[in-house]
Amino acid sequence: MLPTARLQQYAAAALGEGAGLWLRHAQASVRAAAAILDLELEPPHPGAGRSLVVPARTPRGDRVAVRVDLPGNLHLPEVTAIGDAGVGPRVVHADQAAGLSVVQWLPGKHPNPSSLGASAAVGRTLSRLRATPAPSGARPVQDVIGHFLDVAVQRARRAGLEDLPRLLAADVERSVELAHVDVLAHGDLTAGNVLLHEGRAWLIDADPYAGPIERDLATWILRVEDGQRLAAHAAAALRALTDVDVELLEWLVAVAARTFVAYRASLHRDVPAAAAAVALDHTARARLGLT
């Protein structure tokens, strides 16, 4: 049950010298859960990067995922609520102290983020998620955005993007002013965290918090490669996800674009055209033409 190289790198970056100890703990926790539930373990999932994810089968033949998150990264009440809402995997066993959860294995494949059909399916799922109250004690969106702002500013300065910190600060300030409705949000809504099956979008690998559903939608539509189609993807999602605050959505698209560009630039990677066009536009919020 060897952790993937990607997980080893992530753990080393997050935990430093404690990474080896945590990796051993994670493997021991998986084995303990397998013994309790009589699971047949499979090799670790190759796509997992921020947690140890081991597919397994129950005695009845049902497939599940045994997952161990880095310290402090398992938000169990929120993850449980996402599963209970029918938009993500249902939790069948958990050990909060160990950072371990066992969840149902969902069918489907990661969608092409340029597909308007995928955006429509995501909109339908977000509509169901928005009806789910955030559990008591869930992280507020202000804390989440504040953390991302600090990290993005550091990355932007390292990459020599001198205007980005000022623009980001203005984006975040206005977004927080507009964000009045807090529901349970996924927190990392990219194509890699969505499974599309028979026209339905399932949400996995959540980093949940209490905040506006507009932030999830902003993260999703930003990843479209063709900047001219941002509005089309937003409109596809909004066919099911009604009563969205369009002004807030446009500000949050700008926040997502600038943080994403800072991240890519700090790694010397190419930046998708859509994100670059929004991030480097000094007129502040993204103009999606939805009003």
PDB file of C-alpha atoms in Angstrom:
ATOM      1  CA  MET A   1       0.000   0.000   0.000  1.00  0.00           C
ATOM      2  CA  LEU A   2       2.603   2.535  -1.085  1.00  0.00           C
ATOM      3  CA  PRO A   3       1.439   6.186  -1.254  1.00  0.00           C
ATOM      4  CA  THR A   4       1.652   7.836  -4.656  1.00  0.00           C
ATOM      5  CA  ALA A   5       4.650  10.035  -5.429  1.00  0.00           C
ATOM      6  CA  ARG A   6       2.265  12.978  -5.729  1.00  0.00           C
ATOM      7  CA  LEU A   7       0.942  12.420  -2.201  1.00  0.00           C
ATOM      8  CA  GLN A   8       4.465  12.041  -0.814  1.00  0.00           C
ATOM      9  CA  GLN A   9       5.431  15.394  -2.354  1.00  0.00           C
ATOM     10  CA  TYR A  10       2.300  17.092  -1.038  1.00  0.00           C
ATOM     11  CA  ALA A  11       2.801  15.692   2.467  1.00  0.00           C
ATOM     12  CA  ALA A  12       6.442  16.791   2.475  1.00  0.00           C
ATOM     13  CA  ALA A  13       5.452  20.325   1.453  1.00  0.00           C
ATOM     14  CA  ALA A  14       2.711  20.508   4.090  1.00  0.00           C
ATOM     15  CA  LEU A  15       4.335  18.667   6.993  1.00  0.00           C
ATOM     16  CA  GLY A  16       8.073  18.882   6.401  1.00  0.00           C
ATOM     17  CA  GLU A  17       9.957  16.369   8.522  1.00  0.00           C
ATOM     18  CA  GLY A  18       6.667  15.020   9.876  1.00  0.00           C
ATOM     19  CA  ALA A  19       5.580  13.723   6.472  1.00  0.00           C
ATOM     20  CA  GLY A  20       7.069  10.262   6.911  1.00  0.00           C
ATOM     21  CA  LEU A  21       5.366   9.770  10.267  1.00  0.00           C
ATOM     22  CA  TRP A  22       2.013  10.886   8.858  1.00  0.00           C
ATOM     23  CA  LEU A  23       2.311   8.571   5.846  1.00  0.00           C
ATOM     24  CA  ARG A  24       2.955   5.609   8.150  1.00  0.00           C
ATOM     25  CA  HIS A  25       0.013   6.664  10.320  1.00  0.00           C
ATOM     26  CA  ALA A  26      -2.224   6.938   7.247  1.00  0.00           C
ATOM     27  CA  GLN A  27      -1.348   3.447   6.060  1.00  0.00           C
ATOM     28  CA  ALA A  28      -1.928   2.021   9.550  1.00  0.00           C
ATOM     29  CA  SER A  29      -5.313   3.777   9.729  1.00  0.00           C
ATOM     30  CA  VAL A  30      -6.366   2.264   6.398  1.00  0.00           C
ATOM     31  CA  ARG A  31      -5.396  -1.219   7.564  1.00  0.00           C
ATOM     32  CA  ALA A  32      -7.293  -0.706  10.835  1.00  0.00           C
ATOM     33  CA  ALA A  33     -10.445   0.380   8.984  1.00  0.00           C
ATOM     34  CA  ALA A  34     -10.118  -2.596   6.643  1.00  0.00           C
ATOM     35  CA  ALA A  35      -9.948  -4.932   9.635  1.00  0.00           C
ATOM     36  CA  ILE A  36     -12.997  -3.342  11.306  1.00  0.00           C
ATOM     37  CA  LEU A  37     -15.141  -3.415   8.149  1.00  0.00           C
ATOM     38  CA  ASP A  38     -13.668  -6.606   6.657  1.00  0.00           C
ATOM     39  CA  LEU A  39     -12.625  -4.769   3.501  1.00  0.00           C
ATOM     40  CA  GLU A  40     -10.576  -6.139   0.620  1.00  0.00           C
ATOM     41  CA  LEU A  41      -8.076  -3.386  -0.183  1.00  0.00           C
ATOM     42  CA  GLU A  42      -6.902  -2.454  -3.674  1.00  0.00           C
ATOM     43  CA  PRO A  43      -3.831  -0.382  -4.713  1.00  0.00           C
ATOM     44  CA  PRO A  44      -3.997   3.332  -3.772  1.00  0.00           C
ATOM     45  CA  HIS A  45      -5.799   5.551  -6.246  1.00  0.00           C
ATOM     46  CA  PRO A  46      -3.198   7.088  -8.610  1.00  0.00           C
ATOM     47  CA  GLY A  47      -4.996  10.418  -8.910  1.00  0.00           C
ATOM     48  CA  ALA A  48      -5.010  11.197  -5.189  1.00  0.00           C
ATOM     49  CA  GLY A  49      -2.727  14.080  -4.302  1.00  0.00           C
ATOM     50  CA  ARG A  50      -3.842  15.608  -1.009  1.00  0.00           C
ATOM     51  CA  SER A  51      -4.898  12.451   0.827  1.00  0.00           C
ATOM     52  CA  LEU A  52      -4.277   8.721   0.848  1.00  0.00           C
ATOM     53  CA  VAL A  53      -7.171   7.148  -1.077  1.00  0.00           C
ATOM     54  CA  VAL A  54      -7.405   3.363  -1.201  1.00  0.00           C
ATOM     55  CA  PRO A  55     -10.239   1.673  -3.133  1.00  0.00           C
ATOM     56  CA  ALA A  56     -11.717  -1.374  -1.409  1.00  0.00           C
ATOM     57  CA  ARG A  57     -14.619  -3.818  -1.545  1.00  0.00           C
ATOM     58  CA  THR A  58     -17.011  -4.725   1.237  1.00  0.00           C
ATOM     59  CA  PRO A  59     -18.020  -8.334   1.975  1.00  0.00           C
ATOM     60  CA  ARG A  60     -21.180  -7.637  -0.090  1.00  0.00           C
ATOM     61  CA  GLY A  61     -19.059  -6.605  -3.062  1.00  0.00           C
ATOM     62  CA  ASP A  62     -19.811  -2.887  -2.832  1.00  0.00           C
ATOM     63  CA  ARG A  63     -16.913  -0.629  -3.760  1.00  0.00           C
ATOM     64  CA  VAL A  64     -15.823   2.047  -1.288  1.00  0.00           C
ATOM     65  CA  ALA A  65     -12.932   4.470  -0.888  1.00  0.00           C
ATOM     66  CA  VAL A  66     -10.866   4.509   2.296  1.00  0.00           C
ATOM     67  CA  ARG A  67      -9.432   7.988   2.688  1.00  0.00           C
ATOM     68  CA  VAL A  68      -6.987   9.549   5.151  1.00  0.00           C
ATOM     69  CA  ASP A  69      -6.616  13.335   5.014  1.00  0.00           C
ATOM     70  CA  LEU A  70      -3.741  15.450   6.252  1.00  0.00           C
ATOM     71  CA  PRO A  71      -4.156  16.771   9.819  1.00  0.00           C
ATOM     72  CA  GLY A  72      -6.995  19.283  10.014  1.00  0.00           C
ATOM     73  CA  ASN A  73      -8.216  18.613   6.465  1.00  0.00           C
ATOM     74  CA  LEU A  74     -11.137  16.277   7.223  1.00  0.00           C
ATOM     75  CA  HIS A  75     -14.265  18.387   7.710  1.00  0.00           C
ATOM     76  CA  LEU A  76     -16.465  15.442   8.648  1.00  0.00           C
ATOM     77  CA  PRO A  77     -19.829  17.143   9.405  1.00  0.00           C
ATOM     78  CA  GLU A  78     -19.687  19.006   6.100  1.00  0.00           C
ATOM     79  CA  VAL A  79     -18.582  15.974   4.069  1.00  0.00           C
ATOM     80  CA  THR A  80     -21.336  13.920   5.690  1.00  0.00           C
ATOM     81  CA  ALA A  81     -23.903  16.603   4.831  1.00  0.00           C
ATOM     82  CA  ILE A  82     -22.783  16.637   1.181  1.00  0.00           C
ATOM     83  CA  GLY A  83     -23.316  12.871   1.014  1.00  0.00           C
ATOM     84  CA  ASP A  84     -26.674  13.063   2.776  1.00  0.00           C
ATOM     85  CA  ALA A  85     -27.788  15.740   0.289  1.00  0.00           C
ATOM     86  CA  GLY A  86     -27.302  13.228  -2.526  1.00  0.00           C
ATOM     87  CA  VAL A  87     -24.678  15.238  -4.384  1.00  0.00           C
ATOM     88  CA  GLY A  88     -21.534  13.460  -3.158  1.00  0.00           C
ATOM     89  CA  PRO A  89     -20.358  10.145  -1.704  1.00  0.00           C
ATOM     90  CA  ARG A  90     -22.146   8.888   1.384  1.00  0.00           C
ATOM     91  CA  VAL A  91     -19.940   8.391   4.460  1.00  0.00           C
ATOM     92  CA  VAL A  92     -20.190   4.811   5.759  1.00  0.00           C
ATOM     93  CA  HIS A  93     -17.489   4.941   8.455  1.00  0.00           C
ATOM     94  CA  ALA A  94     -15.238   7.619   9.915  1.00  0.00           C
ATOM     95  CA  ASP A  95     -12.606   8.320  12.546  1.00  0.00           C
ATOM     96  CA  GLN A  96     -12.232  12.090  12.913  1.00  0.00           C
ATOM     97  CA  ALA A  97      -9.178  11.829  15.176  1.00  0.00           C
ATOM     98  CA  ALA A  98      -7.337   9.760  12.566  1.00  0.00           C
ATOM     99  CA  GLY A  99      -8.520  11.929   9.666  1.00  0.00           C
ATOM    100  CA  LEU A 100     -10.101   8.813   8.150  1.00  0.00           C
ATOM    101  CA  SER A 101     -13.339   8.388   6.258  1.00  0.00           C
ATOM    102  CA  VAL A 102     -14.783   5.487   4.291  1.00  0.00           C
ATOM    103  CA  VAL A 103     -17.156   6.643   1.569  1.00  0.00           C
ATOM    104  CA  GLN A 104     -19.125   5.007  -1.204  1.00  0.00           C
ATOM    105  CA  TRP A 105     -17.357   4.734  -4.556  1.00  0.00           C
ATOM    106  CA  LEU A 106     -19.299   6.742  -7.112  1.00  0.00           C
ATOM    107  CA  PRO A 107     -19.649   5.890 -10.818  1.00  0.00           C
ATOM    108  CA  GLY A 108     -18.688   8.215 -13.623  1.00  0.00           C
ATOM    109  CA  LYS A 109     -15.804   9.952 -15.330  1.00  0.00           C
ATOM    110  CA  HIS A 110     -14.270  13.376 -14.975  1.00  0.00           C
ATOM    111  CA  PRO A 111     -16.008  15.703 -17.449  1.00  0.00           C
ATOM    112  CA  ASN A 112     -14.464  17.823 -20.137  1.00  0.00           C
ATOM    113  CA  PRO A 113     -14.658  21.290 -18.535  1.00  0.00           C
ATOM    114  CA  SER A 114     -15.302  22.799 -21.970  1.00  0.00           C
ATOM    115  CA  SER A 115     -18.573  20.846 -22.277  1.00  0.00           C
ATOM    116  CA  LEU A 116     -21.695  22.980 -21.902  1.00  0.00           C
ATOM    117  CA  GLY A 117     -23.550  19.805 -20.937  1.00  0.00           C
ATOM    118  CA  ALA A 118     -21.163  19.326 -18.016  1.00  0.00           C
ATOM    119  CA  SER A 119     -21.790  22.903 -16.888  1.00  0.00           C
ATOM    120  CA  ALA A 120     -25.543  22.311 -17.023  1.00  0.00           C
ATOM    121  CA  ALA A 121     -25.158  19.147 -14.923  1.00  0.00           C
ATOM    122  CA  VAL A 122     -22.975  20.999 -12.422  1.00  0.00           C
ATOM    123  CA  GLY A 123     -25.638  23.711 -12.192  1.00  0.00           C
ATOM    124  CA  ARG A 124     -28.289  21.118 -11.338  1.00  0.00           C
ATOM    125  CA  THR A 125     -26.084  19.631  -8.639  1.00  0.00           C
ATOM    126  CA  LEU A 126     -25.216  23.027  -7.167  1.00  0.00           C
ATOM    127  CA  SER A 127     -28.932  23.789  -6.992  1.00  0.00           C
ATOM    128  CA  ARG A 128     -29.380  20.762  -4.729  1.00  0.00           C
ATOM    129  CA  LEU A 129     -26.296  21.618  -2.692  1.00  0.00           C
ATOM    130  CA  ARG A 130     -27.497  25.180  -2.151  1.00  0.00           C
ATOM    131  CA  ALA A 131     -30.577  23.807  -0.385  1.00  0.00           C
ATOM    132  CA  THR A 132     -28.308  22.172   2.218  1.00  0.00           C
ATOM    133  CA  PRO A 133     -27.620  24.259   5.337  1.00  0.00           C
ATOM    134  CA  ALA A 134     -23.994  24.391   6.431  1.00  0.00           C
ATOM    135  CA  PRO A 135     -23.415  22.432   9.665  1.00  0.00           C
ATOM    136  CA  SER A 136     -22.768  24.398  12.829  1.00  0.00           C
ATOM    137  CA  GLY A 137     -19.078  25.225  13.116  1.00  0.00           C
ATOM    138  CA  ALA A 138     -18.345  25.102   9.381  1.00  0.00           C
ATOM    139  CA  ARG A 139     -15.532  27.394   8.259  1.00  0.00           C
ATOM    140  CA  PRO A 140     -16.808  30.796   7.128  1.00  0.00           C
ATOM    141  CA  VAL A 141     -16.055  31.846   3.571  1.00  0.00           C
ATOM    142  CA  GLN A 142     -14.196  34.926   4.835  1.00  0.00           C
ATOM    143  CA  ASP A 143     -11.542  32.682   6.410  1.00  0.00           C
ATOM    144  CA  VAL A 144     -11.253  30.570   3.262  1.00  0.00           C
ATOM    145  CA  ILE A 145     -10.917  33.538   0.901  1.00  0.00           C
ATOM    146  CA  GLY A 146      -8.520  35.265   3.297  1.00  0.00           C
ATOM    147  CA  HIS A 147      -6.217  32.238   3.266  1.00  0.00           C
ATOM    148  CA  PHE A 148      -6.273  32.007  -0.523  1.00  0.00           C
ATOM    149  CA  LEU A 149      -5.609  35.742  -0.771  1.00  0.00           C
ATOM    150  CA  ASP A 150      -2.492  35.501   1.408  1.00  0.00           C
ATOM    151  CA  VAL A 151      -1.119  32.573  -0.604  1.00  0.00           C
ATOM    152  CA  ALA A 152      -1.977  34.156  -3.968  1.00  0.00           C
ATOM    153  CA  VAL A 153      -0.310  37.452  -3.054  1.00  0.00           C
ATOM    154  CA  GLN A 154       2.908  35.641  -2.130  1.00  0.00           C
ATOM    155  CA  ARG A 155       2.831  33.684  -5.384  1.00  0.00           C
ATOM    156  CA  ALA A 156       2.082  36.769  -7.477  1.00  0.00           C
ATOM    157  CA  ARG A 157       5.033  38.640  -6.007  1.00  0.00           C
ATOM    158  CA  ARG A 158       7.361  35.692  -6.584  1.00  0.00           C
ATOM    159  CA  ALA A 159       6.205  35.577 -10.205  1.00  0.00           C
ATOM    160  CA  GLY A 160       6.702  39.328 -10.686  1.00  0.00           C
ATOM    161  CA  LEU A 161       2.993  40.077 -11.172  1.00  0.00           C
ATOM    162  CA  GLU A 162       3.111  43.426  -9.406  1.00  0.00           C
ATOM    163  CA  ASP A 163      -0.478  44.574 -10.108  1.00  0.00           C
ATOM    164  CA  LEU A 164      -2.156  41.346  -9.030  1.00  0.00           C
ATOM    165  CA  PRO A 165      -2.020  41.787  -5.213  1.00  0.00           C
ATOM    166  CA  ARG A 166      -3.780  45.167  -5.403  1.00  0.00           C
ATOM    167  CA  LEU A 167      -6.434  43.857  -7.772  1.00  0.00           C
ATOM    168  CA  LEU A 168      -6.982  40.769  -5.640  1.00  0.00           C
ATOM    169  CA  ALA A 169      -7.434  42.799  -2.481  1.00  0.00           C
ATOM    170  CA  ALA A 170     -10.130  44.903  -4.157  1.00  0.00           C
ATOM    171  CA  ASP A 171     -11.862  41.789  -5.526  1.00  0.00           C
ATOM    172  CA  VAL A 172     -11.930  40.082  -2.144  1.00  0.00           C
ATOM    173  CA  GLU A 173     -13.134  43.172  -0.287  1.00  0.00           C
ATOM    174  CA  ARG A 174     -16.087  43.609  -2.626  1.00  0.00           C
ATOM    175  CA  SER A 175     -16.889  39.871  -2.677  1.00  0.00           C
ATOM    176  CA  VAL A 176     -17.059  39.706   1.113  1.00  0.00           C
ATOM    177  CA  GLU A 177     -19.348  42.768   1.141  1.00  0.00           C
ATOM    178  CA  LEU A 178     -21.762  41.055  -1.262  1.00  0.00           C
ATOM    179  CA  ALA A 179     -21.684  37.532   0.216  1.00  0.00           C
ATOM    180  CA  HIS A 180     -24.685  37.502   2.549  1.00  0.00           C
ATOM    181  CA  VAL A 181     -26.147  34.001   2.059  1.00  0.00           C
ATOM    182  CA  ASP A 182     -24.130  31.150   3.548  1.00  0.00           C
ATOM    183  CA  VAL A 183     -24.921  27.590   2.507  1.00  0.00           C
ATOM    184  CA  LEU A 184     -22.820  24.442   2.347  1.00  0.00           C
ATOM    185  CA  ALA A 185     -20.304  24.896  -0.480  1.00  0.00           C
ATOM    186  CA  HIS A 186     -17.953  22.323  -2.050  1.00  0.00           C
ATOM    187  CA  GLY A 187     -14.881  24.547  -2.003  1.00  0.00           C
ATOM    188  CA  ASP A 188     -12.782  23.111  -4.854  1.00  0.00           C
ATOM    189  CA  LEU A 189     -15.115  22.638  -7.798  1.00  0.00           C
ATOM    190  CA  THR A 190     -12.837  21.696 -10.682  1.00  0.00           C
ATOM    191  CA  ALA A 191     -13.295  18.974 -13.295  1.00  0.00           C
ATOM    192  CA  GLY A 192     -11.006  16.663 -11.318  1.00  0.00           C
ATOM    193  CA  ASN A 193     -13.455  16.799  -8.412  1.00  0.00           C
ATOM    194  CA  VAL A 194     -16.578  16.081 -10.460  1.00  0.00           C
ATOM    195  CA  LEU A 195     -17.800  12.737 -11.776  1.00  0.00           C
ATOM    196  CA  LEU A 196     -20.339  12.796 -14.594  1.00  0.00           C
ATOM    197  CA  HIS A 197     -22.621   9.766 -14.879  1.00  0.00           C
ATOM    198  CA  GLU A 198     -25.800   9.508 -16.959  1.00  0.00           C
ATOM    199  CA  GLY A 199     -26.168  13.281 -17.067  1.00  0.00           C
ATOM    200  CA  ARG A 200     -25.661  13.734 -13.340  1.00  0.00           C
ATOM    201  CA  ALA A 201     -22.705  15.504 -11.736  1.00  0.00           C
ATOM    202  CA  TRP A 202     -21.379  14.033  -8.485  1.00  0.00           C
ATOM    203  CA  LEU A 203     -19.073  16.124  -6.305  1.00  0.00           C
ATOM    204  CA  ILE A 204     -16.035  14.458  -4.715  1.00  0.00           C
ATOM    205  CA  ASP A 205     -12.943  15.534  -2.739  1.00  0.00           C
ATOM    206  CA  ALA A 206     -14.674  18.518  -1.153  1.00  0.00           C
ATOM    207  CA  ASP A 207     -12.889  21.238   0.800  1.00  0.00           C
ATOM    208  CA  PRO A 208     -16.172  22.493   2.270  1.00  0.00           C
ATOM    209  CA  TYR A 209     -17.110  25.680   4.075  1.00  0.00           C
ATOM    210  CA  ALA A 210     -20.126  27.904   4.765  1.00  0.00           C
ATOM    211  CA  GLY A 211     -20.421  30.496   2.034  1.00  0.00           C
ATOM    212  CA  PRO A 212     -22.116  31.576  -1.192  1.00  0.00           C
ATOM    213  CA  ILE A 213     -22.709  28.955  -3.855  1.00  0.00           C
ATOM    214  CA  GLU A 214     -21.522  31.584  -6.363  1.00  0.00           C
ATOM    215  CA  ARG A 215     -17.911  30.829  -5.384  1.00  0.00           C
ATOM    216  CA  ASP A 216     -18.256  27.186  -6.453  1.00  0.00           C
ATOM    217  CA  LEU A 217     -19.793  28.267  -9.747  1.00  0.00           C
ATOM    218  CA  ALA A 218     -17.063  30.864 -10.304  1.00  0.00           C
ATOM    219  CA  THR A 219     -14.351  28.251  -9.794  1.00  0.00           C
ATOM    220  CA  TRP A 220     -16.066  25.882 -12.216  1.00  0.00           C
ATOM    221  CA  ILE A 221     -16.687  28.221 -15.145  1.00  0.00           C
ATOM    222  CA  LEU A 222     -13.247  29.832 -14.946  1.00  0.00           C
ATOM    223  CA  ARG A 223     -11.493  26.679 -16.132  1.00  0.00           C
ATOM    224  CA  VAL A 224     -12.988  26.908 -19.632  1.00  0.00           C
ATOM    225  CA  GLU A 225     -10.135  27.314 -22.088  1.00  0.00           C
ATOM    226  CA  ASP A 226     -11.933  29.712 -24.456  1.00  0.00           C
ATOM    227  CA  GLY A 227     -12.475  33.030 -22.709  1.00  0.00           C
ATOM    228  CA  GLN A 228     -15.322  33.916 -25.070  1.00  0.00           C
ATOM    229  CA  ARG A 229     -17.373  31.033 -23.668  1.00  0.00           C
ATOM    230  CA  LEU A 230     -17.267  31.940 -19.972  1.00  0.00           C
ATOM    231  CA  ALA A 231     -20.714  33.503 -20.210  1.00  0.00           C
ATOM    232  CA  ALA A 232     -22.071  30.504 -22.138  1.00  0.00           C
ATOM    233  CA  HIS A 233     -20.950  28.118 -19.405  1.00  0.00           C
ATOM    234  CA  ALA A 234     -22.355  30.356 -16.694  1.00  0.00           C
ATOM    235  CA  ALA A 235     -25.672  30.523 -18.558  1.00  0.00           C
ATOM    236  CA  ALA A 236     -25.753  26.720 -18.951  1.00  0.00           C
ATOM    237  CA  ALA A 237     -25.301  26.255 -15.212  1.00  0.00           C
ATOM    238  CA  LEU A 238     -27.803  28.983 -14.368  1.00  0.00           C
ATOM    239  CA  ARG A 239     -30.626  27.225 -16.212  1.00  0.00           C
ATOM    240  CA  ALA A 240     -31.032  25.090 -13.077  1.00  0.00           C
ATOM    241  CA  LEU A 241     -29.210  27.239 -10.528  1.00  0.00           C
ATOM    242  CA  THR A 242     -31.582  30.186 -10.302  1.00  0.00           C
ATOM    243  CA  ASP A 243     -31.536  33.288  -8.092  1.00  0.00           C
ATOM    244  CA  VAL A 244     -27.766  33.664  -8.345  1.00  0.00           C
ATOM    245  CA  ASP A 245     -26.256  37.036  -7.462  1.00  0.00           C
ATOM    246  CA  VAL A 246     -24.653  37.818 -10.828  1.00  0.00           C
ATOM    247  CA  GLU A 247     -22.604  40.739  -9.516  1.00  0.00           C
ATOM    248  CA  LEU A 248     -21.152  38.551  -6.749  1.00  0.00           C
ATOM    249  CA  LEU A 249     -20.475  35.801  -9.296  1.00  0.00           C
ATOM    250  CA  GLU A 250     -18.542  38.226 -11.510  1.00  0.00           C
ATOM    251  CA  TRP A 251     -16.412  39.426  -8.609  1.00  0.00           C
ATOM    252  CA  LEU A 252     -15.699  35.850  -7.546  1.00  0.00           C
ATOM    253  CA  VAL A 253     -14.711  34.877 -11.101  1.00  0.00           C
ATOM    254  CA  ALA A 254     -12.147  37.679 -10.923  1.00  0.00           C
ATOM    255  CA  VAL A 255     -10.880  36.378  -7.560  1.00  0.00           C
ATOM    256  CA  ALA A 256     -10.630  32.837  -8.937  1.00  0.00           C
ATOM    257  CA  ALA A 257      -8.853  34.040 -12.085  1.00  0.00           C
ATOM    258  CA  ARG A 258      -6.249  36.064 -10.254  1.00  0.00           C
ATOM    259  CA  THR A 259      -5.482  33.345  -7.679  1.00  0.00           C
ATOM    260  CA  PHE A 260      -5.243  30.735 -10.453  1.00  0.00           C
ATOM    261  CA  VAL A 261      -2.937  32.885 -12.583  1.00  0.00           C
ATOM    262  CA  ALA A 262      -0.694  33.575  -9.574  1.00  0.00           C
ATOM    263  CA  TYR A 263      -0.496  29.833  -8.896  1.00  0.00           C
ATOM    264  CA  ARG A 264       0.344  28.897 -12.485  1.00  0.00           C
ATOM    265  CA  ALA A 265       2.841  31.721 -12.908  1.00  0.00           C
ATOM    266  CA  SER A 266       4.648  30.822  -9.680  1.00  0.00           C
ATOM    267  CA  LEU A 267       5.213  27.342 -11.140  1.00  0.00           C
ATOM    268  CA  HIS A 268       6.244  28.786 -14.541  1.00  0.00           C
ATOM    269  CA  ARG A 269       3.301  27.056 -16.220  1.00  0.00           C
ATOM    270  CA  ASP A 270       1.174  28.305 -19.090  1.00  0.00           C
ATOM    271  CA  VAL A 271      -2.001  30.111 -18.102  1.00  0.00           C
ATOM    272  CA  PRO A 272      -5.302  29.303 -19.888  1.00  0.00           C
ATOM    273  CA  ALA A 273      -6.482  32.178 -22.049  1.00  0.00           C
ATOM    274  CA  ALA A 274      -9.768  32.648 -20.185  1.00  0.00           C
ATOM    275  CA  ALA A 275      -8.099  33.001 -16.805  1.00  0.00           C
ATOM    276  CA  ALA A 276      -5.417  35.333 -18.137  1.00  0.00           C
ATOM    277  CA  ALA A 277      -7.960  37.603 -19.825  1.00  0.00           C
ATOM    278  CA  VAL A 278      -9.931  38.031 -16.604  1.00  0.00           C
ATOM    279  CA  ALA A 279      -6.951  38.196 -14.252  1.00  0.00           C
ATOM    280  CA  LEU A 280      -5.124  40.936 -16.119  1.00  0.00           C
ATOM    281  CA  ASP A 281      -8.213  43.082 -16.749  1.00  0.00           C
ATOM    282  CA  HIS A 282      -7.903  46.173 -14.555  1.00  0.00           C
ATOM    283  CA  THR A 283     -11.644  46.874 -14.685  1.00  0.00           C
ATOM    284  CA  ALA A 284     -11.999  44.592 -11.648  1.00  0.00           C
ATOM    285  CA  ARG A 285     -14.874  42.132 -11.811  1.00  0.00           C
ATOM    286  CA  ALA A 286     -15.353  39.796 -14.760  1.00  0.00           C
ATOM    287  CA  ARG A 287     -18.060  40.941 -17.151  1.00  0.00           C
ATOM    288  CA  LEU A 288     -20.101  37.888 -18.090  1.00  0.00           C
ATOM    289  CA  GLY A 289     -22.961  39.712 -19.791  1.00  0.00           C
ATOM    290  CA  LEU A 290     -25.617  37.848 -17.806  1.00  0.00           C
ATOM    291  CA  THR A 291     -27.685  40.896 -16.879  1.00  0.00           C
TER     292      THR A 291
END
